[in-house]
Amino acid sequence: MNPGPSDTDLVVRNKLYTVGAIKPVGCKESRSRQTSVAGARANYRNLVACLNKAWAPMVARAGGRFRAPSVMMFSGTVSSPCGTHSDSGPPFYCTTNDTIYMNLTQDIGNYNNYPEAYNKVWARMWMLHQFAHEYGHHVQNMVGIFPAYARIRYERATYAKELEDSRRLELQASCFSDIFIGSNRRSYPITGQSLFQWRFLIGNTIDPQHDHGAPAIHKYWAQRGWDARNPTACNTFAASSSKVQ
């Protein structure tokens, strides 16, 4: 009886890395702005439709079963099968119920709290990148990377190795995010000030828990995704430890 791929195979040699470049789907930014709950919701709906269209054939070619994620918005605290989270933290993805939880307080606040036009562009790009990043975790879940990562991390002998595993997962999700963003940069579009702010944000992330990757490392993987538009460029699990600090 064939035992199937090992957890190492699922993260290092996943079939997703062999399916080729993601195709642009003509995604355009919503005309709504995240000044309110309704504006944020319109953006989330637009993005999830674009991401579903882009990733569904990729997941199918990798042998996964595509399923559209649910999207929930929250302010204050929210309870999920993956625990209770506060809007003082980032958005998150829960593998148990295939749901992306978007932080309304963050997205609306980022847009409304700063009057400068360039800050509002940054807020729009930040929301785009965060949403596509959480969707990247959904892709990992559908092709078996996320559950294999969880099993590997559970067996680690040291907390340092657990953190390294976490950084590999998170950096890959950002790389997947920028595969999508890069492939749709002309239609969205990501040009001018939008491109400037995207470049700024990928290189100026924070990592206080040392579980998401240092800013320069995040920029490295995000840029790889943007340039290649192919999951093979996002194999963080095969990279050396120095590339996932």
Tab-separated table of C-alpha atoms in Angstrom:
chain	number	residue	atom	x	y	z
A	1	MET	CA	0.000	0.000	0.000
A	2	ASN	CA	1.388	3.381	-1.033
A	3	PRO	CA	1.701	5.536	2.087
A	4	GLY	CA	1.563	8.724	0.029
A	5	PRO	CA	3.900	11.706	0.201
A	6	SER	CA	5.723	12.403	3.434
A	7	ASP	CA	5.342	15.694	5.259
A	8	THR	CA	8.761	16.709	3.956
A	9	ASP	CA	7.632	15.924	0.418
A	10	LEU	CA	4.501	18.035	0.907
A	11	VAL	CA	6.400	21.140	1.961
A	12	VAL	CA	9.640	20.791	-0.025
A	13	ARG	CA	8.504	18.973	-3.174
A	14	ASN	CA	4.853	19.940	-3.409
A	15	LYS	CA	3.294	19.595	-6.854
A	16	LEU	CA	2.267	23.251	-6.673
A	17	TYR	CA	5.888	24.160	-7.400
A	18	THR	CA	5.603	22.430	-10.804
A	19	VAL	CA	2.362	23.883	-12.200
A	20	GLY	CA	3.900	26.903	-13.908
A	21	ALA	CA	3.162	30.607	-13.789
A	22	ILE	CA	-0.119	31.938	-12.513
A	23	LYS	CA	-2.193	33.612	-15.219
A	24	PRO	CA	-3.485	37.164	-14.905
A	25	VAL	CA	-7.240	37.323	-14.407
A	26	GLY	CA	-7.734	41.005	-15.193
A	27	CYS	CA	-8.377	41.861	-11.565
A	28	LYS	CA	-9.244	45.519	-11.042
A	29	GLU	CA	-9.256	47.382	-7.755
A	30	SER	CA	-12.706	48.008	-6.322
A	31	ARG	CA	-13.944	51.548	-6.813
A	32	SER	CA	-14.966	51.565	-3.155
A	33	ARG	CA	-12.565	52.822	-0.528
A	34	GLN	CA	-12.227	51.373	2.950
A	35	THR	CA	-13.651	54.443	4.643
A	36	SER	CA	-16.416	52.338	6.182
A	37	VAL	CA	-17.506	48.764	6.771
A	38	ALA	CA	-19.334	48.787	3.435
A	39	GLY	CA	-16.265	50.032	1.591
A	40	ALA	CA	-13.991	47.445	3.172
A	41	ARG	CA	-16.506	44.684	2.451
A	42	ALA	CA	-16.654	45.682	-1.221
A	43	ASN	CA	-12.873	45.412	-1.448
A	44	TYR	CA	-12.792	42.024	0.266
A	45	ARG	CA	-15.510	40.665	-2.034
A	46	ASN	CA	-13.688	41.920	-5.090
A	47	LEU	CA	-10.372	40.452	-3.979
A	48	VAL	CA	-11.669	37.027	-3.001
A	49	ALA	CA	-13.388	36.687	-6.390
A	50	CYS	CA	-10.137	37.607	-8.169
A	51	LEU	CA	-8.033	35.282	-6.034
A	52	ASN	CA	-10.453	32.375	-6.475
A	53	LYS	CA	-10.293	32.785	-10.231
A	54	ALA	CA	-6.498	32.982	-10.247
A	55	TRP	CA	-5.709	30.149	-7.846
A	56	ALA	CA	-8.408	27.564	-8.649
A	57	PRO	CA	-6.657	26.148	-11.748
A	58	MET	CA	-3.288	26.211	-9.981
A	59	VAL	CA	-4.597	24.172	-7.051
A	60	ALA	CA	-6.329	21.725	-9.395
A	61	ARG	CA	-3.135	21.162	-11.413
A	62	ALA	CA	-1.286	20.525	-8.143
A	63	GLY	CA	-3.762	17.762	-7.260
A	64	GLY	CA	-5.566	19.717	-4.556
A	65	ARG	CA	-9.289	20.174	-4.108
A	66	PHE	CA	-10.140	23.813	-4.634
A	67	ARG	CA	-12.638	25.374	-2.268
A	68	ALA	CA	-13.407	29.054	-1.973
A	69	PRO	CA	-12.596	30.438	1.467
A	70	SER	CA	-15.076	32.273	3.632
A	71	VAL	CA	-14.262	35.847	4.616
A	72	MET	CA	-15.182	37.367	7.957
A	73	MET	CA	-14.571	40.921	9.162
A	74	PHE	CA	-13.930	41.809	12.780
A	75	SER	CA	-13.383	44.693	15.162
A	76	GLY	CA	-12.658	44.296	18.842
A	77	THR	CA	-12.240	40.574	19.435
A	78	VAL	CA	-13.378	37.620	17.374
A	79	SER	CA	-13.669	33.953	18.327
A	80	SER	CA	-12.736	31.337	15.762
A	81	PRO	CA	-11.976	27.600	15.791
A	82	CYS	CA	-8.326	28.730	15.765
A	83	GLY	CA	-8.681	30.827	18.904
A	84	THR	CA	-9.735	34.307	19.957
A	85	HIS	CA	-8.029	37.235	18.266
A	86	SER	CA	-8.028	40.977	18.895
A	87	ASP	CA	-8.019	43.842	16.430
A	88	SER	CA	-4.783	44.997	18.030
A	89	GLY	CA	-3.198	42.209	15.985
A	90	PRO	CA	-3.152	41.424	12.276
A	91	PRO	CA	-5.729	39.624	10.137
A	92	PHE	CA	-5.457	35.855	10.170
A	93	TYR	CA	-6.475	32.641	8.443
A	94	CYS	CA	-8.039	29.638	10.160
A	95	THR	CA	-7.407	26.242	8.567
A	96	THR	CA	-10.213	24.563	10.517
A	97	ASN	CA	-13.002	26.451	8.761
A	98	ASP	CA	-11.179	27.763	5.647
A	99	THR	CA	-11.857	31.343	6.699
A	100	ILE	CA	-9.942	34.578	6.225
A	101	TYR	CA	-10.523	36.994	9.110
A	102	MET	CA	-9.885	40.603	8.062
A	103	ASN	CA	-9.231	43.281	10.656
A	104	LEU	CA	-11.697	46.124	9.980
A	105	THR	CA	-10.210	48.325	12.671
A	106	GLN	CA	-6.845	48.145	10.943
A	107	ASP	CA	-8.021	48.540	7.353
A	108	ILE	CA	-10.511	51.350	7.971
A	109	GLY	CA	-8.200	53.044	10.463
A	110	ASN	CA	-5.199	52.938	8.136
A	111	TYR	CA	-7.245	54.707	5.471
A	112	ASN	CA	-9.126	57.250	7.592
A	113	ASN	CA	-6.538	58.231	10.180
A	114	TYR	CA	-4.048	59.848	7.812
A	115	PRO	CA	-5.077	62.722	5.504
A	116	GLU	CA	-2.126	62.561	3.105
A	117	ALA	CA	-2.918	61.097	-0.299
A	118	TYR	CA	0.172	58.894	-0.324
A	119	ASN	CA	-0.825	57.379	3.036
A	120	LYS	CA	-4.213	56.464	1.628
A	121	VAL	CA	-2.519	54.722	-1.298
A	122	TRP	CA	-0.321	52.874	1.197
A	123	ALA	CA	-3.458	51.797	3.116
A	124	ARG	CA	-4.981	50.410	-0.065
A	125	MET	CA	-1.832	48.503	-0.967
A	126	TRP	CA	-1.508	47.218	2.596
A	127	MET	CA	-5.062	45.860	2.549
A	128	LEU	CA	-4.420	44.219	-0.842
A	129	HIS	CA	-1.213	42.584	0.343
A	130	GLN	CA	-2.647	41.442	3.666
A	131	PHE	CA	-5.708	39.900	2.036
A	132	ALA	CA	-3.661	38.124	-0.640
A	133	HIS	CA	-1.224	36.934	2.072
A	134	GLU	CA	-4.008	35.341	4.110
A	135	TYR	CA	-5.319	33.792	0.900
A	136	GLY	CA	-1.819	32.420	0.425
A	137	HIS	CA	-2.315	30.458	3.641
A	138	HIS	CA	-5.548	29.104	2.164
A	139	VAL	CA	-3.600	27.911	-0.880
A	140	GLN	CA	-1.080	26.231	1.432
A	141	ASN	CA	-3.960	24.488	3.174
A	142	MET	CA	-5.572	23.229	-0.042
A	143	VAL	CA	-2.373	21.636	-1.392
A	144	GLY	CA	-1.294	20.053	1.900
A	145	ILE	CA	1.569	22.398	2.821
A	146	PHE	CA	-0.097	23.907	5.877
A	147	PRO	CA	-1.107	20.659	7.616
A	148	ALA	CA	2.293	19.098	6.844
A	149	TYR	CA	4.030	22.177	8.271
A	150	ALA	CA	1.947	21.888	11.452
A	151	ARG	CA	2.934	18.241	11.920
A	152	ILE	CA	6.624	18.990	11.272
A	153	ARG	CA	6.620	21.901	13.685
A	154	TYR	CA	4.937	19.818	16.382
A	155	GLU	CA	7.860	17.393	16.327
A	156	ARG	CA	10.596	20.027	16.596
A	157	ALA	CA	12.974	19.665	19.520
A	158	THR	CA	13.588	23.394	19.982
A	159	TYR	CA	11.538	26.577	19.923
A	160	ALA	CA	14.097	28.144	17.587
A	161	LYS	CA	13.309	25.508	14.943
A	162	GLU	CA	9.577	26.061	15.472
A	163	LEU	CA	10.062	29.767	14.779
A	164	GLU	CA	12.065	28.995	11.650
A	165	ASP	CA	9.246	26.752	10.425
A	166	SER	CA	6.781	29.572	11.077
A	167	ARG	CA	8.889	32.019	9.095
A	168	ARG	CA	9.047	29.589	6.179
A	169	LEU	CA	5.240	29.350	6.188
A	170	GLU	CA	4.657	33.101	6.494
A	171	LEU	CA	7.257	34.128	3.935
A	172	GLN	CA	5.788	31.671	1.464
A	173	ALA	CA	2.315	33.131	2.003
A	174	SER	CA	3.694	36.581	1.163
A	175	CYS	CA	5.462	35.197	-1.895
A	176	PHE	CA	2.172	33.629	-3.024
A	177	SER	CA	0.500	36.985	-2.367
A	178	ASP	CA	2.885	38.752	-4.697
A	179	ILE	CA	2.597	36.090	-7.382
A	180	PHE	CA	-1.030	37.166	-7.650
A	181	ILE	CA	-0.354	40.894	-7.275
A	182	GLY	CA	2.475	40.795	-9.811
A	183	SER	CA	0.430	38.895	-12.364
A	184	ASN	CA	-2.395	41.451	-12.164
A	185	ARG	CA	-0.269	44.574	-11.790
A	186	ARG	CA	-1.341	46.015	-15.135
A	187	SER	CA	-5.088	45.615	-14.713
A	188	TYR	CA	-5.350	46.477	-11.003
A	189	PRO	CA	-3.157	48.574	-11.644
A	190	ILE	CA	0.009	48.701	-9.537
A	191	THR	CA	1.766	51.694	-11.062
A	192	GLY	CA	3.002	55.105	-9.983
A	193	GLN	CA	2.327	55.814	-6.315
A	194	SER	CA	0.712	52.391	-5.860
A	195	LEU	CA	3.909	50.695	-7.034
A	196	PHE	CA	6.004	52.966	-4.823
A	197	GLN	CA	3.896	52.118	-1.765
A	198	TRP	CA	3.897	48.388	-2.568
A	199	ARG	CA	7.695	48.467	-2.750
A	200	PHE	CA	7.828	50.374	0.521
A	201	LEU	CA	5.542	48.034	2.433
A	202	ILE	CA	7.190	44.759	1.377
A	203	GLY	CA	10.507	46.031	2.718
A	204	ASN	CA	9.207	47.618	5.908
A	205	THR	CA	7.333	44.879	7.696
A	206	ILE	CA	7.795	44.244	11.412
A	207	ASP	CA	8.515	40.921	13.101
A	208	PRO	CA	8.472	41.393	16.885
A	209	GLN	CA	7.938	37.672	17.549
A	210	HIS	CA	10.576	36.591	15.003
A	211	ASP	CA	7.989	34.308	13.395
A	212	HIS	CA	7.271	36.126	10.101
A	213	GLY	CA	10.703	37.077	8.753
A	214	ALA	CA	12.905	40.160	8.958
A	215	PRO	CA	12.033	43.094	6.658
A	216	ALA	CA	14.872	42.453	4.200
A	217	ILE	CA	13.993	38.753	4.042
A	218	HIS	CA	10.312	39.516	3.529
A	219	LYS	CA	11.219	41.867	0.701
A	220	TYR	CA	13.382	39.157	-0.886
A	221	TRP	CA	10.543	36.622	-1.041
A	222	ALA	CA	7.858	39.152	-1.958
A	223	GLN	CA	9.969	40.420	-4.841
A	224	ARG	CA	10.617	36.851	-6.012
A	225	GLY	CA	6.882	36.259	-6.223
A	226	TRP	CA	6.268	39.535	-8.054
A	227	ASP	CA	9.037	38.865	-10.571
A	228	ALA	CA	8.447	35.169	-11.258
A	229	ARG	CA	4.651	34.928	-10.862
A	230	ASN	CA	5.301	31.222	-10.363
A	231	PRO	CA	5.009	29.150	-7.147
A	232	THR	CA	8.367	27.532	-7.863
A	233	ALA	CA	9.942	30.829	-6.777
A	234	CYS	CA	8.251	30.522	-3.372
A	235	ASN	CA	9.736	27.282	-2.064
A	236	THR	CA	10.824	28.714	1.274
A	237	PHE	CA	10.904	25.215	2.766
A	238	ALA	CA	13.862	24.270	0.559
A	239	ALA	CA	15.755	27.493	1.260
A	240	SER	CA	18.735	27.742	3.588
A	241	SER	CA	18.175	29.044	7.098
A	242	SER	CA	19.912	32.301	6.159
A	243	LYS	CA	17.140	33.000	3.623
A	244	VAL	CA	14.361	32.719	6.205
A	245	GLN	CA	15.714	34.802	9.099
